[in-house]
Structure formats: C-alpha cells, structure tokens
Short mmCIF file of C-alpha atoms in Angstrom, two decimals:
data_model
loop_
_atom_site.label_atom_id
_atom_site.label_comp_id
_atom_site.label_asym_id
_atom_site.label_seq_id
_atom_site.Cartn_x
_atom_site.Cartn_y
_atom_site.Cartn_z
CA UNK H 291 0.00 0.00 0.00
CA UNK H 292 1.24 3.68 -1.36
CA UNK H 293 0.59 6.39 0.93
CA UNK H 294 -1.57 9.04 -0.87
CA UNK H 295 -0.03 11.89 -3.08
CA UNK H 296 -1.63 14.31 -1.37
CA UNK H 297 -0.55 13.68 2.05
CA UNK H 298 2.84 12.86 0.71
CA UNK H 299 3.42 16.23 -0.38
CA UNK H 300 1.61 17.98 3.21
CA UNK H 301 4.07 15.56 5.12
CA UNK H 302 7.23 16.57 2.79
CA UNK H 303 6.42 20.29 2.88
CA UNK H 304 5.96 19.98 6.85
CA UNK H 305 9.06 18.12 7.39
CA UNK H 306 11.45 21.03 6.09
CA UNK H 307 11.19 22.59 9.68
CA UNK H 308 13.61 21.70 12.31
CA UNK H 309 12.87 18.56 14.28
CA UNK H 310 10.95 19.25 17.50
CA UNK H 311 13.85 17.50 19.86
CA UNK H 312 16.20 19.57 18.19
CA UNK H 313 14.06 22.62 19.27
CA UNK H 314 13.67 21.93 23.01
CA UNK H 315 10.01 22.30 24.58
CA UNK H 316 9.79 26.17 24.50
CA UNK H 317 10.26 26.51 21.16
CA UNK H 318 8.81 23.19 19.90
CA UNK H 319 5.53 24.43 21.36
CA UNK H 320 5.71 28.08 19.25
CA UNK H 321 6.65 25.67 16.27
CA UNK H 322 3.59 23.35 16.74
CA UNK H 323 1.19 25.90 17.77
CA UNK H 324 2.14 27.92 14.57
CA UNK H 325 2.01 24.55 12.35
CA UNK H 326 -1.53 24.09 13.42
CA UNK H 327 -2.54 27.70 12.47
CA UNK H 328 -1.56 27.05 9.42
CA UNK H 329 -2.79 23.29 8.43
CA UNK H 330 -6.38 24.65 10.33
CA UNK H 331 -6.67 27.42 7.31
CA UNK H 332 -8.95 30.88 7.73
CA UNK H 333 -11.35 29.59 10.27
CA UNK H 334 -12.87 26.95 11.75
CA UNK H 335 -14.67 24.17 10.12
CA UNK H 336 -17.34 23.82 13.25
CA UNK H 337 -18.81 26.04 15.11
CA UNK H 338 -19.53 25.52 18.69
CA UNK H 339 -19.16 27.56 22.47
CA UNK H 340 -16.95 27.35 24.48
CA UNK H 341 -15.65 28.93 27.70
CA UNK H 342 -12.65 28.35 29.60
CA UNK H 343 -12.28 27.76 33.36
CA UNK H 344 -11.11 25.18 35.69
CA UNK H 345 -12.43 22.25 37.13
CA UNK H 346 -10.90 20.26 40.30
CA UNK H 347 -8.09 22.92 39.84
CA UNK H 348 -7.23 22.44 36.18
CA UNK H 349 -7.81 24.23 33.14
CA UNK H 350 -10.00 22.72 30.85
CA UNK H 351 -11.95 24.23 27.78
CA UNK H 352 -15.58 23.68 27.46
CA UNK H 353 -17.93 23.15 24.47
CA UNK H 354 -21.84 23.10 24.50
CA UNK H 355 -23.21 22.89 20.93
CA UNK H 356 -25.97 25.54 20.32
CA UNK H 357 -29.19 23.72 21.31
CA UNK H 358 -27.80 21.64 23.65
CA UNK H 359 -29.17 22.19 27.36
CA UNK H 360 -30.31 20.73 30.59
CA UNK H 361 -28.92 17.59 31.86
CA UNK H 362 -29.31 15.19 28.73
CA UNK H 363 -26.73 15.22 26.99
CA UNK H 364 -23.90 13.05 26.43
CA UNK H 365 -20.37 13.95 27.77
CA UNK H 366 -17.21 13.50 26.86
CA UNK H 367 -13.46 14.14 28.70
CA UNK H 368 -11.16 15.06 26.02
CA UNK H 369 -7.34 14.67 26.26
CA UNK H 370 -5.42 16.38 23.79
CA UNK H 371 -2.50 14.58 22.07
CA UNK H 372 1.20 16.45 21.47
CA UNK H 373 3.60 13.85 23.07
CA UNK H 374 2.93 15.33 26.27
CA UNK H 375 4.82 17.98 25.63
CA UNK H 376 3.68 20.32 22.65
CA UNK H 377 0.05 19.86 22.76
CA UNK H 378 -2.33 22.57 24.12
CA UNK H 379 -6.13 23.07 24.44
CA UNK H 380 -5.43 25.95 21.01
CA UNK H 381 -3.44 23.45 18.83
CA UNK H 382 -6.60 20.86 19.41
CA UNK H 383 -9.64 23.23 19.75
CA UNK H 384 -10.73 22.12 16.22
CA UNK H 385 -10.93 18.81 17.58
CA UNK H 386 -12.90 19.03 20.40
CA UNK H 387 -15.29 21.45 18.40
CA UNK H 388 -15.46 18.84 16.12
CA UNK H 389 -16.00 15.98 18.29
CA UNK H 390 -18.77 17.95 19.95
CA UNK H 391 -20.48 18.85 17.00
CA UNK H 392 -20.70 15.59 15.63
CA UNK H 393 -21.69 13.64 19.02
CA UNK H 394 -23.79 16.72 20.27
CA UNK H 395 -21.95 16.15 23.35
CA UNK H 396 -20.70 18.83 25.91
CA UNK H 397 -17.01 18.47 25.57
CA UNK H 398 -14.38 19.17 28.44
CA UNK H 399 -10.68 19.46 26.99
CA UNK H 400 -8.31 19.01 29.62
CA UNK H 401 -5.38 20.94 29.78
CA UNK H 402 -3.55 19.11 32.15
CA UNK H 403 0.45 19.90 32.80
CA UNK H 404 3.27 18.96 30.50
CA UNK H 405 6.60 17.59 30.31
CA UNK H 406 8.83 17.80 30.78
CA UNK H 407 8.36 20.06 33.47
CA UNK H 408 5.71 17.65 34.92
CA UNK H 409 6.25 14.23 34.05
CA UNK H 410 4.45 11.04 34.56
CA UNK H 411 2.06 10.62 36.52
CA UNK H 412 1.10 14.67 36.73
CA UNK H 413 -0.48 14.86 33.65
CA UNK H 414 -2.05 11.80 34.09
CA UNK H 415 -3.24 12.78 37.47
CA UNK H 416 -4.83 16.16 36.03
CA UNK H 417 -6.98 14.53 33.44
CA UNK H 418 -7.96 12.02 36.08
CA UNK H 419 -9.14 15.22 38.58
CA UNK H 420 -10.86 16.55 35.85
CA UNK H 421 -13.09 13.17 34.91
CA UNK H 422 -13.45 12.47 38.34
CA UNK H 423 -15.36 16.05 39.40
CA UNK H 424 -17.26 15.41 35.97
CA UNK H 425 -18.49 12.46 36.68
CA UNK H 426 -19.41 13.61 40.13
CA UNK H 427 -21.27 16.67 39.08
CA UNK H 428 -22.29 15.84 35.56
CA UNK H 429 -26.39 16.96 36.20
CA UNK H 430 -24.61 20.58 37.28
CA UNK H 431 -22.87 20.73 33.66
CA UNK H 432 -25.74 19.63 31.84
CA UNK H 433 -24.38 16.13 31.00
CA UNK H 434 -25.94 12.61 31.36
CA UNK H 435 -24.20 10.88 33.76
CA UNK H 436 -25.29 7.81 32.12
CA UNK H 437 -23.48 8.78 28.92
CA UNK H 438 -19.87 9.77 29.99
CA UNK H 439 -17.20 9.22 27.99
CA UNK H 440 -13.27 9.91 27.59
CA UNK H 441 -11.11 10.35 23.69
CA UNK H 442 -7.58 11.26 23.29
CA UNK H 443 -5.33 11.39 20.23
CA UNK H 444 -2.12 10.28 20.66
CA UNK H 445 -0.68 11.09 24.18
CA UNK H 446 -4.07 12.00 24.50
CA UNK H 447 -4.91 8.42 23.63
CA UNK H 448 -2.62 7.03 26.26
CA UNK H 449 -3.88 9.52 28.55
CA UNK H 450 -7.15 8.35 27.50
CA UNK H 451 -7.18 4.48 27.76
CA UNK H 452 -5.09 4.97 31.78
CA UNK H 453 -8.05 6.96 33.38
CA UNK H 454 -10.49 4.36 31.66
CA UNK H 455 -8.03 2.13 33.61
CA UNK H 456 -8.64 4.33 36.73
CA UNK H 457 -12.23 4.77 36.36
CA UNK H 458 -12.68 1.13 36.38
CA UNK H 459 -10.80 0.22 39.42
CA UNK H 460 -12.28 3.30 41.40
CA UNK H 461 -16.00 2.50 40.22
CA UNK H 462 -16.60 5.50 38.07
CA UNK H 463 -18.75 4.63 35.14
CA UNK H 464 -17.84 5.19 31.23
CA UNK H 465 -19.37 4.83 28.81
CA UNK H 466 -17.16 4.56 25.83
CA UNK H 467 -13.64 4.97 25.11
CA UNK H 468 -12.13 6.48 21.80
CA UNK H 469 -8.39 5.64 21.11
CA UNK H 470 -6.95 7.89 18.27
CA UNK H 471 -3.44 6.49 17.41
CA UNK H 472 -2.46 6.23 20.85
CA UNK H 473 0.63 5.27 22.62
CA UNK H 474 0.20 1.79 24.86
CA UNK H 475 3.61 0.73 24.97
CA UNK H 476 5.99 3.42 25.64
CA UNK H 477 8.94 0.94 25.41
CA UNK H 478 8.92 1.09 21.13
CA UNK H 479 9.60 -2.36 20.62
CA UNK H 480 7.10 -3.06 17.92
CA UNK H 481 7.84 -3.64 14.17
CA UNK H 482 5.94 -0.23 13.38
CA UNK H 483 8.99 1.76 14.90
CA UNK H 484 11.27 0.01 12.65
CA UNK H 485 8.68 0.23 9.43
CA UNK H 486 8.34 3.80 10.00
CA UNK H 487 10.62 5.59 11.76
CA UNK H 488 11.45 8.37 9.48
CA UNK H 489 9.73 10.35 6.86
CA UNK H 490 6.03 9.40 7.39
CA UNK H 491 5.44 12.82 9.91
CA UNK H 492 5.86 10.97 13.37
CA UNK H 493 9.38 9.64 13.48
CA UNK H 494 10.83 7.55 15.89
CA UNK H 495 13.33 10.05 16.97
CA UNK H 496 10.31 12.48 18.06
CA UNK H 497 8.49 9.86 20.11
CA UNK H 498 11.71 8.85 21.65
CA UNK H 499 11.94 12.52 22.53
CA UNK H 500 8.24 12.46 23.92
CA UNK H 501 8.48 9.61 25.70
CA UNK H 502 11.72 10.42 27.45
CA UNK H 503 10.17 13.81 28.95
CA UNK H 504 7.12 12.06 30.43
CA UNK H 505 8.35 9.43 31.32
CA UNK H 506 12.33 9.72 32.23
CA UNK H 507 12.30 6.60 34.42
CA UNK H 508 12.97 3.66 32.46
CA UNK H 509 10.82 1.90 35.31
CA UNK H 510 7.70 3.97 34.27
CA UNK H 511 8.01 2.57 30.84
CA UNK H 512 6.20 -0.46 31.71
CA UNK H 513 3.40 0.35 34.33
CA UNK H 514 0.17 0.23 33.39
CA UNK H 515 -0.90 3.50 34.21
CA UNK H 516 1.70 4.61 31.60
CA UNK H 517 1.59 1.76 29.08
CA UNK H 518 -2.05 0.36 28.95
CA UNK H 519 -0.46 -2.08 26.81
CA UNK H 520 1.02 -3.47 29.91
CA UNK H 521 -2.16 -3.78 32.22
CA UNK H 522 -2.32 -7.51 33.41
CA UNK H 523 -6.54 -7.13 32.87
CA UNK H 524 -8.65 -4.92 30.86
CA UNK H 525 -11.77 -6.97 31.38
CA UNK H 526 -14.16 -4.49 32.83
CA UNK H 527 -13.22 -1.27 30.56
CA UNK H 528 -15.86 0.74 28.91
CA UNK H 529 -16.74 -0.47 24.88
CA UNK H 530 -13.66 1.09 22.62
CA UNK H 531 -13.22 2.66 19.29
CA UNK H 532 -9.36 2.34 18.82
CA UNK H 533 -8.08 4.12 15.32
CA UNK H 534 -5.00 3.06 14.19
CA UNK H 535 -2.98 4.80 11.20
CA UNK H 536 -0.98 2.63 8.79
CA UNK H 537 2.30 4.80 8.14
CA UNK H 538 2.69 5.36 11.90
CA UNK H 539 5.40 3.88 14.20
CA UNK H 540 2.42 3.45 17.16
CA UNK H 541 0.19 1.37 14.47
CA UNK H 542 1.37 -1.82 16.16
CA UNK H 543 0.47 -1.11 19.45
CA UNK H 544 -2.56 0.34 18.84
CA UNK H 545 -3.41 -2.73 16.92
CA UNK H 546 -2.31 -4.74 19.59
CA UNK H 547 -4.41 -3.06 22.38
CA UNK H 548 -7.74 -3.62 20.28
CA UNK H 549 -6.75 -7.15 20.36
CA UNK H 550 -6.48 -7.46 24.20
CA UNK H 551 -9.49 -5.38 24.53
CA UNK H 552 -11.26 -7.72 22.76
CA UNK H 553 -9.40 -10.85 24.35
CA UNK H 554 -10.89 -9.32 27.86
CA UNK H 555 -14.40 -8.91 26.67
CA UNK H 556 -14.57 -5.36 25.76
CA UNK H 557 -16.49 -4.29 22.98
CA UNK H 558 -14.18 -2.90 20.26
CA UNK H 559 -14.35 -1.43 17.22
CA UNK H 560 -10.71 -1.18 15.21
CA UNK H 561 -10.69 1.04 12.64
CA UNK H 562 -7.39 1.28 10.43
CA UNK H 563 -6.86 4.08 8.18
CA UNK H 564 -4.66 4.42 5.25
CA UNK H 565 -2.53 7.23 6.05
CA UNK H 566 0.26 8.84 8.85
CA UNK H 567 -0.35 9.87 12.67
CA UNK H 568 -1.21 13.18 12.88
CA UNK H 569 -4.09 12.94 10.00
CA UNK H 570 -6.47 14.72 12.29
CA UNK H 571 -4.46 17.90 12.22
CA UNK H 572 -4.98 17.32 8.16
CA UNK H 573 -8.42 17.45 7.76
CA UNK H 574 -8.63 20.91 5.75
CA UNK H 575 -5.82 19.84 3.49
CA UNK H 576 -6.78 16.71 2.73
CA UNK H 577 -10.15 15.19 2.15
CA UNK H 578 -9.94 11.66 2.73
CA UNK H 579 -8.72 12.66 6.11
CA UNK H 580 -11.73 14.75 6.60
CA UNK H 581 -13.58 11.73 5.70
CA UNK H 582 -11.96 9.45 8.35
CA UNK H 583 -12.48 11.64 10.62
CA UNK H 584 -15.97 12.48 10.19
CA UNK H 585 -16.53 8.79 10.04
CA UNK H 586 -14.44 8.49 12.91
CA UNK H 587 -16.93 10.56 14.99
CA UNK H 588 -19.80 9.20 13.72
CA UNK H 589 -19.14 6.16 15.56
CA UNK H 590 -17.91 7.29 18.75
CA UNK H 591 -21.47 9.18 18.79
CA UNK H 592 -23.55 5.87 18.42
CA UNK H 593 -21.17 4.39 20.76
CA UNK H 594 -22.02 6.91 23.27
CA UNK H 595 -25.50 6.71 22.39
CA UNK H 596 -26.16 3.17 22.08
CA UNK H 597 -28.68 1.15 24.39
CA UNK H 598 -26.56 -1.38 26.48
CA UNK H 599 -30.24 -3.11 27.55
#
C-alpha cells in the first residue's frame, strides 16, 4: 500500500522545519502551535461555544453545541494529544469542536500539565481530577451521567485508555472509550517503529523525545498507568473505538491493544486508516482525512449513544 499523493506532499512540505527535539520544549511548542494555524486554514470548520475555566483545579476548555441544554446530553473528557509535551487546548480546539459537534456532546478538553516540566504521573493525574469532578457533578454541567465518555489522540490516547483504567478500578462509570493512534507501549519495541521511523510525519526520533520527557524513568516505561499495553486485565473497561494509522510507528500497538481489549471482553471497534499519525491535524488539506475523521466521529457518537439493555 502507497501512501496518498496528497498527504505525501503535506508531510514533505511539513518536514522542512527543524525537528521538535532539536528545538527543546519552548520553542517546539511556538513551532507546533504555529504549524496548526496554518494546516487549520482561515477559520474553523465547526462552530460551537466554548468557555474556559477550571475544574478540580485544572484548566479545561468547554464546548456546548448551540441547542444543547439541561442535563441530557452526552459527555465526553477530552485529552489532547502532542507527546505530552507540545500539545495545548489551542493546537486541538478544532478537535474538540469537532467531536462535539458531531456527538452533540458537551465536551471538556483538559489541559492538564506537561513535560517535561511535569512528568508522569502529573499529567495523568490532572486529566484524572478533571473526569473524576465530571463524573461527580455531571447533572450541574448539563451532562448525562449515564453517557460519559473519555477520547484522546495520541498522548491523548494514552492519557485516554489509563483513566479508563482508573475509572474502572475506582468504580466510576464510562461509557465509551475512543483511542486515536495512541501510545500503549511506551517501550517502542514493535515492528511499526522500525517500518516507519522516518519520513512518514511521526518519526521515531520524536516519540523517543516524547516519551523520554514524560516518562524519564525507564521503570515507568512499563506500568500500566503509563503503558495500557502493559495492564495484566482490561476486562471491565468501557466499549472502545481504537483508530489506528498505517504509516505510523504506534500502528502496532494500537493494533495490539484492540486485540487485548477484545481478548478481555470489551467491545471494540478497530478502525485502520490508510494514512500517517497526525491525519487529524490534516483534515482541511486533505479530504480523505476529513472523511476518516468524520466517520471516525460518527461512531464514537452511536457508541455513546447506544442502548446497552
């Protein structure tokens, strides 16, 4: 399989920057934030609320489509993906818009603390604050408690699938979980790195770089707070959506935690699309990543939504 013209050209013309490691975190983020401007084009695609504030002590960004009121509808905790280190609730805003659009959900982006000035488990612990006080006072922002649910791409993802983790083990009802190229096994010892550790956007050398910021102690690298991957049990977790890209180094272990969903009992829906990580950030340059995504949300929604009987 050829990756697309079109995205071979956005990747090419992206990659003529420096490398974010070479950068250092200040000036990674200023490079990231300004690459998003630009791939996001004049304006957004969806338009939705949103007010920022912070809940349980964290800042967090929060979306309420226009029509949506009272204590009905679904909600979901966002976790924004960036390696831990470059992402922010601006450079994903597009996302959460979207995602609330499409599941006419009240969104709540997280934007918990970054390394490498706070590594594992801070940020980890912020998004869990946040999904705890949501859960606990979901009727007071206008959510169904009944239909709570958590997404993250990418460190967002691993971020994601650890306080679904969490929420299990501490009783705190989900109902869905949506797994956008995340990271599961921190360690990089799958056959993805090796396939694609240069030129298809993500590059081994970056996660290498992301992973050593958030999580600097080699014994971190397998806990399953920090590598769901890892977990011993993930009977229990809420049904999954887990999107996997095919030119990423992180395809393999995204792959591989569908499978032990699955293997535990957990509803799961794999969906593999034909293209790089990142390809959310690509959807106004590039149709068929417009299309995945949209299709994307579509079934995270009807997840959210369905009747479990």
């Amino acid at each position: 399989m050829a990756l697309a013209p079109d995205t071979r050209r956005l990747i090419d013309r992206l990659g003529k920057g420096t490398p974010f490691p070479e950068l250092g975190p200040a000036k990674a983020r200023t490079e990231y934030r300004a690459r998003i401007r630009e791939l996001a084009g004049p304006g957004p695609a969806q338009v939705c609320p949103a007010e920022d504030t912070e809940l349980a002590g964290v800042p967090v960004r929060v979306y309420r489509p226009l029509g949506v009121t009272g204590p009905t509808a679904p909600g979901v905790v966002f976790l924004h993906g960036g390696g831990w280190v470059i992402g922010d609730l601006d450079t994903h805003d597009l996302h959460a818009r979207a995602l609330a659009v499409a599941a006419n959900a009240v969104v709540v982006s997280v934007g918990y603390r970054r390394a490498p000035e706070h590594p594992y488990p801070v940020p980890l612990d912020d998004c869990w604050a946040v999904t705890e006080h949501v859960a606990q006072h979901a009727t007071t922002l206008g959510i169904d408690p009944a239909q709570l649910a958590v997404a993250g791409d990418s460190a967002g993802g691993n971020l994601a699938a650890a306080v679904a983790l969490r929420a299990r083990d501490a009783a705190v009802p989900l109902r869905a979980q949506l797994l956008v190229y995340p990271v599961t096994d921190p360690t990089m010892s799958t056959t993805s790195y090796t396939t694609y550790a240069d030129d298809h956007y993500l590059t081994a050398d970056a996660m290498r770089w992301f992973i050593d910021a958030y999580l600097p102690d080699l014994a971190t690298r397998t806990l399953p707070l920090a590598a769901p991957l890892h977990a011993p049990d993930l009977a229990g977790l809420p049904p999954a959506i887990v999107v996997t890209a095919e030119f990423d180094p992180l395809r393999d272990e995204g792959a591989a935690y569908a499978d032990r969903l699955r293997a535990a009992g957990v509803p799961t829906t794999e969906i593999s699309v034909p293209t790089v990580h990142g390809f959310l950030e690509f959807v106004h340059e590039i149709p068929a990543a417009l299309r995945a995504r949209d299709n994307i949300l579509r079934e995270f929604a009807a997840l959210i939504r369905a009747d479990r009987g």
